[in-house]
Short mmCIF file of C-alpha atoms in Angstrom, two decimals:
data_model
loop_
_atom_site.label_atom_id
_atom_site.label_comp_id
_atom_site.label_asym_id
_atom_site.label_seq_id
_atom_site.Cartn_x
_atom_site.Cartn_y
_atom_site.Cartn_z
CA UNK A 1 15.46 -50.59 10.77
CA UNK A 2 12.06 -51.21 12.29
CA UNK A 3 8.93 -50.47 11.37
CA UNK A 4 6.43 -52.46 13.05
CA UNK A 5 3.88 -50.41 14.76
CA UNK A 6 2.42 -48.01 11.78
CA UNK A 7 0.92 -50.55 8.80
CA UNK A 8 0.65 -49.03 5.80
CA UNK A 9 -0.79 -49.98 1.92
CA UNK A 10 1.25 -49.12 -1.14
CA UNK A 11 -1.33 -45.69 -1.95
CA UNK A 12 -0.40 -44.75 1.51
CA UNK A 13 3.00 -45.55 1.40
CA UNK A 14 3.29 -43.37 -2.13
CA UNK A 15 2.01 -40.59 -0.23
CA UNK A 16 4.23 -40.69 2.46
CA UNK A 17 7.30 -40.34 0.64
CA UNK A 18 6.50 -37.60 -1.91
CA UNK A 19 4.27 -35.29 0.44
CA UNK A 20 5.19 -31.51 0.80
CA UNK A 21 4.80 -31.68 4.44
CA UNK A 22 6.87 -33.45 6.95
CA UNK A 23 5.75 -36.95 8.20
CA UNK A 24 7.16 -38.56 11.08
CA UNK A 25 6.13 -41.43 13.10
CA UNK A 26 7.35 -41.74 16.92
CA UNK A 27 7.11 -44.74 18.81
CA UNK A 28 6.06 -44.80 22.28
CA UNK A 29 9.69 -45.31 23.47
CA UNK A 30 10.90 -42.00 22.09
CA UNK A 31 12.03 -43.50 19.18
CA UNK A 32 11.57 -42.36 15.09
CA UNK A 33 9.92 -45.23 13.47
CA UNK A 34 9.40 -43.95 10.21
CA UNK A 35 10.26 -40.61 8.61
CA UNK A 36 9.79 -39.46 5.11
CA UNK A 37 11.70 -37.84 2.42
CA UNK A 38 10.07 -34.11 3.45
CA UNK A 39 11.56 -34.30 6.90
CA UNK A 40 15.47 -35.58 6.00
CA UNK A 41 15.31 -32.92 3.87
CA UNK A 42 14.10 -30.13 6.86
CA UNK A 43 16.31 -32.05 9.20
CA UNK A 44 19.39 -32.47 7.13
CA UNK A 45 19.94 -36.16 7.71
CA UNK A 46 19.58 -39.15 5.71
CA UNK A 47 16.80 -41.31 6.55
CA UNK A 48 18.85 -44.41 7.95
CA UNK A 49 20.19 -41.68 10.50
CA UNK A 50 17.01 -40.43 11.89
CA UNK A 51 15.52 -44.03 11.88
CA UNK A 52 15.26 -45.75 15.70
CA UNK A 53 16.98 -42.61 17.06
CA UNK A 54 15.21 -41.12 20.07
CA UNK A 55 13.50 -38.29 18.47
CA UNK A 56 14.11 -35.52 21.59
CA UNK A 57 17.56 -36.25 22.10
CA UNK A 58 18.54 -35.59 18.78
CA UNK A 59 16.59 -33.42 16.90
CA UNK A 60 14.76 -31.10 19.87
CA UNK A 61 16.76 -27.88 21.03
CA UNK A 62 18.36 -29.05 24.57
CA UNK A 63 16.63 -25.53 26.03
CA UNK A 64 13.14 -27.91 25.11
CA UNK A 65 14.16 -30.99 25.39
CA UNK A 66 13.00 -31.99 29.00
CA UNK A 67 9.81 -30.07 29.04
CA UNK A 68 8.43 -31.45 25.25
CA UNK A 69 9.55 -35.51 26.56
CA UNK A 70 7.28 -34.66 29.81
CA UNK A 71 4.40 -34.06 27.53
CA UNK A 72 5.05 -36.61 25.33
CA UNK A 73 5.21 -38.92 28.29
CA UNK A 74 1.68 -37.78 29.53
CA UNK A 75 0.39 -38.26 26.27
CA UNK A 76 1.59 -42.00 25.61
CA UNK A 77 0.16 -42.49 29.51
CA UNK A 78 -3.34 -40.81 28.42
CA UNK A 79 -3.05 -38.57 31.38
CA UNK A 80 -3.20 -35.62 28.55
CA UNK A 81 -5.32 -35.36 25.53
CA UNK A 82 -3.84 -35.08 22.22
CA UNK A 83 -3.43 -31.59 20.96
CA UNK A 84 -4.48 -31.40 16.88
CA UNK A 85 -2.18 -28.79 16.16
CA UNK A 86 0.98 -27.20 18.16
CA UNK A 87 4.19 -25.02 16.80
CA UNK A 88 7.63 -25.65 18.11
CA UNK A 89 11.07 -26.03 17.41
CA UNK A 90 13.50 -28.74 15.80
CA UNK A 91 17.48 -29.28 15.75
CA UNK A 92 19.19 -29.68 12.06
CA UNK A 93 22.15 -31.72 11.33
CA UNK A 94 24.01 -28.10 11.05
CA UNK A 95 22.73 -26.82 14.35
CA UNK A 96 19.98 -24.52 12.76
CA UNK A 97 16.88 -24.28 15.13
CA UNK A 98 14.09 -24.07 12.89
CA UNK A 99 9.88 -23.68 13.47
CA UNK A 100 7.54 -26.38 12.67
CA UNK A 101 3.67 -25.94 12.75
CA UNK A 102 2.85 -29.86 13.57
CA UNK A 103 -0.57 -31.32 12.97
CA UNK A 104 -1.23 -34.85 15.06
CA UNK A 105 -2.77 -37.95 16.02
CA UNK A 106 -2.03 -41.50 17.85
CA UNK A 107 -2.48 -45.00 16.81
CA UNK A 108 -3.51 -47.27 19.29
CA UNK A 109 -3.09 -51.07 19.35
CA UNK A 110 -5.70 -53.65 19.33
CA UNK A 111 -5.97 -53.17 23.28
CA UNK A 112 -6.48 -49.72 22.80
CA UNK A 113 -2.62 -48.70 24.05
CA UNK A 114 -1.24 -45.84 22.05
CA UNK A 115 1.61 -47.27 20.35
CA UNK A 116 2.53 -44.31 18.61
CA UNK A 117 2.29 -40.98 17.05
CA UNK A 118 2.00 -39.70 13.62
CA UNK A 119 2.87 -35.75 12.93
CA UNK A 120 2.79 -33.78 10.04
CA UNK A 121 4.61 -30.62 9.93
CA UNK A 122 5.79 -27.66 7.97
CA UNK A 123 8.93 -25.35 7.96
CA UNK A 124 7.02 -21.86 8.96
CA UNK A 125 10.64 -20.20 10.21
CA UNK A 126 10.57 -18.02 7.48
CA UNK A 127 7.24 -17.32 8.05
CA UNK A 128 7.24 -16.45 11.54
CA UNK A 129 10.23 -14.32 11.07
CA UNK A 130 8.54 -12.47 8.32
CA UNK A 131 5.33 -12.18 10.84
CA UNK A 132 8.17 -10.99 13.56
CA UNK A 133 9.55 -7.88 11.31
CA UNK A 134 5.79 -7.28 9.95
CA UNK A 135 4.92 -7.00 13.69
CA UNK A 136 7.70 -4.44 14.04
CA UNK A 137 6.71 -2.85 11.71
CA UNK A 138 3.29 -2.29 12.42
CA UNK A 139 3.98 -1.57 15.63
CA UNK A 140 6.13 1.71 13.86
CA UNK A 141 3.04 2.24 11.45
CA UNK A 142 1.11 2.99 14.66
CA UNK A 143 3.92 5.28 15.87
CA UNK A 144 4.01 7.21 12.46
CA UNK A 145 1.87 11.32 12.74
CA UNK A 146 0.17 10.31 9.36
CA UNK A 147 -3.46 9.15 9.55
CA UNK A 148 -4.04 5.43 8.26
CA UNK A 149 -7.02 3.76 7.90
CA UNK A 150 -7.79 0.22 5.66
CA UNK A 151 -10.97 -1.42 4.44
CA UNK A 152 -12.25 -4.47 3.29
CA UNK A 153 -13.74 -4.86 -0.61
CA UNK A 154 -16.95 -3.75 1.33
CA UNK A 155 -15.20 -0.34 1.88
CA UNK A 156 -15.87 -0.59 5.91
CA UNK A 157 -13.04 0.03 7.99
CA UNK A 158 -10.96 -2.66 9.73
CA UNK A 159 -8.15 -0.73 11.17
CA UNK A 160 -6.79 3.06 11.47
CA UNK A 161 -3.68 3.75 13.51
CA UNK A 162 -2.77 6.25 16.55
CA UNK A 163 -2.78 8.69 14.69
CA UNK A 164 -6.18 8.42 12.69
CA UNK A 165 -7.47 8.48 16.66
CA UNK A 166 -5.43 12.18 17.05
CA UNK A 167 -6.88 13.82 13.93
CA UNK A 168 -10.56 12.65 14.10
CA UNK A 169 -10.53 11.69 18.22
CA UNK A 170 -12.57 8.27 17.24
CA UNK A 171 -10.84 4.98 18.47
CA UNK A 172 -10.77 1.62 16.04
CA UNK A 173 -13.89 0.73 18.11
CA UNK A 174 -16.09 3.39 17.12
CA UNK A 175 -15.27 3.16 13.54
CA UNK A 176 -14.78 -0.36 13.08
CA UNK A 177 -17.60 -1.78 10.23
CA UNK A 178 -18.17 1.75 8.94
CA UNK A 179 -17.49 2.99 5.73
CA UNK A 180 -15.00 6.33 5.91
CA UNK A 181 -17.79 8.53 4.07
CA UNK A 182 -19.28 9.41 7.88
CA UNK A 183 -16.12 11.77 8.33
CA UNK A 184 -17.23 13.99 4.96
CA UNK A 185 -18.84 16.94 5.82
CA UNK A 186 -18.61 18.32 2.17
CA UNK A 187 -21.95 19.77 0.53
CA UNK A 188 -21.20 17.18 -2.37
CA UNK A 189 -20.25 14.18 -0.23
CA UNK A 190 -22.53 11.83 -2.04
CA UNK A 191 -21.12 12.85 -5.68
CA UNK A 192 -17.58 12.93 -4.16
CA UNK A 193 -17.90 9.41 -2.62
CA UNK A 194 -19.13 8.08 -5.91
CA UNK A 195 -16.07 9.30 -7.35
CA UNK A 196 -13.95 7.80 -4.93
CA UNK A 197 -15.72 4.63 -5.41
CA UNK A 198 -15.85 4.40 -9.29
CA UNK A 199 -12.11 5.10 -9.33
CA UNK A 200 -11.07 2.08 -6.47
CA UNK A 201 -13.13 0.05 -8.54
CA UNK A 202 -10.96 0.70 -11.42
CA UNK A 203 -8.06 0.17 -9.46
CA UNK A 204 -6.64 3.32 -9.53
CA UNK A 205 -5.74 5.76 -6.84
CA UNK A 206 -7.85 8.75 -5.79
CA UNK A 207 -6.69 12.48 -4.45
CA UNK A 208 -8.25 14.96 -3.64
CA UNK A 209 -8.94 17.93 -0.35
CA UNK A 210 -12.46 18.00 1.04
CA UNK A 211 -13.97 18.97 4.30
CA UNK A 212 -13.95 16.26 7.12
CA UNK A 213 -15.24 16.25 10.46
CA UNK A 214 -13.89 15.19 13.68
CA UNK A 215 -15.89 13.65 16.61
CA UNK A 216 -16.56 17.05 18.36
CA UNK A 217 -18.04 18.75 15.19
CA UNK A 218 -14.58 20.81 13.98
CA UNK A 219 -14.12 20.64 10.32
CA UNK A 220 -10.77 20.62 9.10
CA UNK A 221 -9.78 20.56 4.90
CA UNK A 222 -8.15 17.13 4.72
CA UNK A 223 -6.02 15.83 2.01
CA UNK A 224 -6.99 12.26 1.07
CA UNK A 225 -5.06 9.70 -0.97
CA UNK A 226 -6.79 6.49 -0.88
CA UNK A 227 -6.15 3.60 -2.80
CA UNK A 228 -6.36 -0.52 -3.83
CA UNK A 229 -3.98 -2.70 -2.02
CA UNK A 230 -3.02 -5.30 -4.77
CA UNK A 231 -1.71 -9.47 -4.08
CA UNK A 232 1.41 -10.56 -6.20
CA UNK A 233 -1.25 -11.48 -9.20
CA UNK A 234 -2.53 -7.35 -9.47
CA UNK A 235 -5.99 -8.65 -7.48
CA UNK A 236 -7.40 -5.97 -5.00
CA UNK A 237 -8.28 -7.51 -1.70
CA UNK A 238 -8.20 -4.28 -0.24
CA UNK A 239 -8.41 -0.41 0.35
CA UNK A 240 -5.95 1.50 2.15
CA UNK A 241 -5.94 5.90 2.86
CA UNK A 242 -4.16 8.39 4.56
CA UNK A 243 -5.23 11.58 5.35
CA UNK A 244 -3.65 14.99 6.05
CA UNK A 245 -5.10 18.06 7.93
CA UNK A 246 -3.65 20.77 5.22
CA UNK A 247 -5.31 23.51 7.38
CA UNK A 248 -2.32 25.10 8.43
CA UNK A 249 -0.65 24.60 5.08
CA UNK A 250 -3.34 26.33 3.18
CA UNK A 251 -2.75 29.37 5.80
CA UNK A 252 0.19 29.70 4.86
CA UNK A 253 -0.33 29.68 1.10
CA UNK A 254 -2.51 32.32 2.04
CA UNK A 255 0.12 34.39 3.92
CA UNK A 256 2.40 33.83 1.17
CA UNK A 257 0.03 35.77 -1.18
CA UNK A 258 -1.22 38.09 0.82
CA UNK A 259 3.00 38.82 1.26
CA UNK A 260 3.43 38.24 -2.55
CA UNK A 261 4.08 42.11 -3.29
CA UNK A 262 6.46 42.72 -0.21
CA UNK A 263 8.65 39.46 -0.40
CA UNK A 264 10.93 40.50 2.01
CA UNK A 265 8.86 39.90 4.81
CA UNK A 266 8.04 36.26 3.47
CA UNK A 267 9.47 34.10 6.11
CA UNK A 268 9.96 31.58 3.34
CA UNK A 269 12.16 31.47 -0.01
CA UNK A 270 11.07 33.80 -2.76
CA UNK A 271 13.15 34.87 -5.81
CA UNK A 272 12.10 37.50 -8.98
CA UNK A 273 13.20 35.86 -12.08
CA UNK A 274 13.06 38.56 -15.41
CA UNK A 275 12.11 37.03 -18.95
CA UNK A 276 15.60 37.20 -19.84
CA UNK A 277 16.60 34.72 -16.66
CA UNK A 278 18.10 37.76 -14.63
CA UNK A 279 17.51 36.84 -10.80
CA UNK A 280 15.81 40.44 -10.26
CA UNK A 281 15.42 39.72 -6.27
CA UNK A 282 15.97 37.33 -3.54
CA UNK A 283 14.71 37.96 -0.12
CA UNK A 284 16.70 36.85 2.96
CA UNK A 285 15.26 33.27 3.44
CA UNK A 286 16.53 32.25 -0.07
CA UNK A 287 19.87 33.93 0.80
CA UNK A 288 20.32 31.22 3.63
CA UNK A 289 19.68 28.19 1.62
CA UNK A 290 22.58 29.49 -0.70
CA UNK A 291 24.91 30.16 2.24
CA UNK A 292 24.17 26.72 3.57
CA UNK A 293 24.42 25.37 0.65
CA UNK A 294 28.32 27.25 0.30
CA UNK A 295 27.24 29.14 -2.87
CA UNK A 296 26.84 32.42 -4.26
CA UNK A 297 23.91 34.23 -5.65
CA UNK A 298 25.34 33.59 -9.38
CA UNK A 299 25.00 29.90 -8.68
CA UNK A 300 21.55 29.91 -7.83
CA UNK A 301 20.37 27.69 -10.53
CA UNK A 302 21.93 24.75 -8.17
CA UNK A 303 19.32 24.42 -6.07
CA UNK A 304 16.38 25.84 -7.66
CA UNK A 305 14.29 23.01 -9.91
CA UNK A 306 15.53 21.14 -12.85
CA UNK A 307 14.32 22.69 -16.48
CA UNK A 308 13.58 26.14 -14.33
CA UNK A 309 14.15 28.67 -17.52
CA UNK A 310 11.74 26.30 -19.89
CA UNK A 311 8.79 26.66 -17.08
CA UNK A 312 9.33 30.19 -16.70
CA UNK A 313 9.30 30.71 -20.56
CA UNK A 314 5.41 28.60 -20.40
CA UNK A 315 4.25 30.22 -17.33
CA UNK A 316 5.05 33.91 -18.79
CA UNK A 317 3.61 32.55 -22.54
CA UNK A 318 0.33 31.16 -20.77
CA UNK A 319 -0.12 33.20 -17.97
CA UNK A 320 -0.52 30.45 -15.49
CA UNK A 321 1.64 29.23 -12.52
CA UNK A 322 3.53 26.33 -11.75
CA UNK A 323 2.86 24.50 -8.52
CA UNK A 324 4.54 22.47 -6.14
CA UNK A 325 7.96 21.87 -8.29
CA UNK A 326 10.70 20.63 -5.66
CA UNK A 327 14.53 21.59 -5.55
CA UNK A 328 16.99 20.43 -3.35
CA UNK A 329 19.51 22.92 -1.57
CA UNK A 330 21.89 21.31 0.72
CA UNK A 331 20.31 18.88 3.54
CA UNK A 332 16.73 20.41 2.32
CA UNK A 333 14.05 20.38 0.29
CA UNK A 334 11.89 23.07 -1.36
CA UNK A 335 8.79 22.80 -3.04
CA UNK A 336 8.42 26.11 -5.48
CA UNK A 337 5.09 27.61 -6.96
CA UNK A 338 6.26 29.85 -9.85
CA UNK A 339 3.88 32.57 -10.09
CA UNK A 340 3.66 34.66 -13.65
CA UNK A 341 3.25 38.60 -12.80
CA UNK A 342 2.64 39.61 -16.67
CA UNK A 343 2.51 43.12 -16.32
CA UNK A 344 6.15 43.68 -15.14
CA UNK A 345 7.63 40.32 -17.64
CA UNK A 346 8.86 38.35 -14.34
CA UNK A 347 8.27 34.97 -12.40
CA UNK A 348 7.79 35.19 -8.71
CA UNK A 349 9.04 31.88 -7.29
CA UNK A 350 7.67 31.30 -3.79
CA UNK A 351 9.42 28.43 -1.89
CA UNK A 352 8.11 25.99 1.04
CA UNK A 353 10.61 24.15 2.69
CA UNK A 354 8.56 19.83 2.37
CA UNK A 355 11.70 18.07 3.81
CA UNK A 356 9.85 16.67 6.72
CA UNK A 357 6.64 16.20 4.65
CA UNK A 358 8.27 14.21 2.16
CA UNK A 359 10.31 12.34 4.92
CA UNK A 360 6.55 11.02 6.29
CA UNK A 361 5.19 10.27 2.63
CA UNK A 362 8.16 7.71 2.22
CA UNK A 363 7.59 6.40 5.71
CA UNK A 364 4.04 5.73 4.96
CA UNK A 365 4.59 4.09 1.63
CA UNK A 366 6.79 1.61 3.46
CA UNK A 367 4.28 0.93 6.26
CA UNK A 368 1.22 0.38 3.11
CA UNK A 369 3.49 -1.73 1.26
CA UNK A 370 4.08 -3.56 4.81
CA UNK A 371 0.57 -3.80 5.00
CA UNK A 372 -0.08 -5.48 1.40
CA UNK A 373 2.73 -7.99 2.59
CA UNK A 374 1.03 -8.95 5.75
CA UNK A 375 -2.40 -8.89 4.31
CA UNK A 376 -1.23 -11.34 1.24
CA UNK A 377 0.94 -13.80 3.59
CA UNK A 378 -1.69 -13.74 6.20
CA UNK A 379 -4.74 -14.96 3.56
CA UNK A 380 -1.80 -17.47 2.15
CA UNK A 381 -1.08 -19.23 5.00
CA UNK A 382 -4.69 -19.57 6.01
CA UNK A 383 -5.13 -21.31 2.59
CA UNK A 384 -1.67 -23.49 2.66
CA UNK A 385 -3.30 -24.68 6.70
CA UNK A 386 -6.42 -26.12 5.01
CA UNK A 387 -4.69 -27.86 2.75
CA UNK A 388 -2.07 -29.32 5.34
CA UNK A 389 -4.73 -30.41 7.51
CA UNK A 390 -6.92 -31.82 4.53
CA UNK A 391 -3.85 -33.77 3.50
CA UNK A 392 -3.51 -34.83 7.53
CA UNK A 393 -7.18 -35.91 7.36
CA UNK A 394 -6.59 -38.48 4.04
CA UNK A 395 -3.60 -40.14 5.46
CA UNK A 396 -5.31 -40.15 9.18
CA UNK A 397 -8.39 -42.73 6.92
CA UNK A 398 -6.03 -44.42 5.38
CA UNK A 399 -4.28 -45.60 8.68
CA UNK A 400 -7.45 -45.86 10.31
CA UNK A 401 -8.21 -49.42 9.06
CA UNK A 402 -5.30 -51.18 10.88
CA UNK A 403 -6.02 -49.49 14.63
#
């Protein structure tokens, strides 16, 4: 077993073999001179069978192999510089192709010949398919008809998506470095943005519908949930919204009233409920969601909301309605607001059929939890690189003394 052409003292030595990072030393003829404990490990091999083995042969992909040994070549003939840092791709005992991100230098005899390299690397495969899917996935957050946009801590935008560009017809370019408080057109927007403020800095979420205005001067009421995007340790490093032109759903809240006293013409669910839980009325829409759903008008209480009698007991005791209670019927979803009418002693339940909406709110919860991920690995690898190449730098001075 030779190893002749890299020197080393004890400290160094000690380093070699318990470092985190892979350490291999290549001799000008192709051939492993040294190899630490790191990269058996990564490789699969024992030490004494990686050892004076030509390093391309056996443990580069065959795909790679003639193209990395004709820049290795140029680099032991100094007809190419050294490059400090490169990714690519090794061959494990077991056949398993996995990335390294390597970090480099030479050593050059006393007549100034390169007689070797020296390479640090680390296992990013996991990494790098993570950044892959997270690409992917981003790629679908752009895709997605909900409006995203993220911040720094400083609260000025970084990024929105496609469809942040649709609702307020600004591209990431116009917006970029601005805090999101230039889309409120609300009388209040100061108070309302110090709201917004004092409750990210708690590290809570914020809701709410306000006025916003788009590039050509419309106003639209938008729905905004904004809120902290958290690391594994609960630390905010930061702030994420989406926001929803309810225009058209506020219309039709308003048709829905203003068709509150003739319910048959309500192109949406509504059912009369008595005090005593006798259904009193059902207009045709609601009739459909019961023949979908293969049941009668006696089993109605299948797909209207969970504890329905109990809320129509508290909305007829305190006078007020219910809002936005879901209830699934068949392949859909409705969202109910139980109205009180006192004078009569009944509940008018008005339904909205949400199955789509709800279909986009999970969809965008995946893509922000996407988001945390990327943000988190993307800061962690930029920290776990410093280190690598600090470490890189130490063992680089302690050779340094025997070129």
């Amino acid at each position: 077993m030779k190893k002749t052409n890299a020197p080393t003292d004890n400290l160094a030595e000690k380093y070699f073999n318990i470092a985190e990072v892979i350490l291999v030393v290549i001799n000008a003829d192709q051939t492993v001179d040294r190899i630490n404990q790191k990269g058996c490990k990564v490789l699969g091999y024992k030490e004494k069978d990686i050892v004076d083995k030509n390093w391309f042969d056996n443990f580069i992909p065959e795909a790679l192999r003639k193209d990395v040994k004709a820049v290795f070549d140029k680099l032991i003939n100094e007809k190419i510089k050294p490059v400090e840092y490169y990714e690519n791709t090794v061959l494990t005992k077991n056949g398993e192709e996995k990335i390294i991100a390597w970090h480099n230098t030479i050593l050059k005899d006393e007549k100034g010949k390169i007689v070797c390299t020296i390479s640090s690397g680390e296992d990013i495969t996991e990494q790098k398919n993570t950044e892959d899917e997270l690409k992917l996935r981003s790629e679908i957050t752009e895709q997605v008809k909900v409006s995203v946009l993220t911040t720094g801590l400083d609260f000025k935008i970084n990024w929105v998506n496609q469809a942040f560009n649709a609702l307020y017809g600004y591209s990431l370019d116009e917006v970029i470095g601005k805090t999101p408080d230039f889309l409120n057109s609300e009388p209040l927007s100061d108070e309302i943005q110090s709201d917004i403020y004092q409750t990210m800095f708690s590290g809570e979420a914020w809701m709410g519908e306000v006025m916003n205005r788009r590039k050509d001067g419309t106003t639209f009421l938008c729905e905004l949930d904004i809120f902290p995007l958290k690391d594994k340790n609960g630390n905010i490093f930061a702030y994420a919204g989406h926001q929803h032109d309810i225009t058209e759903r506020k219309q039709i809240e308003e048709e829905i009233l203003s068709v509150s006293n003739i319910p048959a013409e309500n192109p949406n669910p509504v059912i009369r409920i008595s005090s005593d839980k006798t259904i009193l009325y059902a207009n045709d829409s609601f009739n459909k969601l019961l023949t979908n759903a293969g049941l009668s008008e006696k089993d109605a209480i299948k797909i209207l909301p969970d504890d329905l009698y109990r809320l129509i007991d508290i909305a007829l005791e305190e006078g007020k309605p219910h809002i936005m209670i879901e209830a699934k019927a068949a392949d859909r979803v409705i969202s109910y607001n139980i109205i009180p009418i006192m004078e009569q002693g009944y509940v008018n339940l008005y339904g909205r059929d949400v199955t789509e909406h709800n279909k986009l709110e999970r969809e965008l919860k995946d893509k922000v939890k996407d988001l945390e991920k990327f943000y988190e690995m993307a800061v962690g690898r930029e920290v776990r690189m410093k280190e690598l190449k600090n470490k890189v730098k130490e063992l680089e001075v302690r050779l340094s003394k025997y070129e």
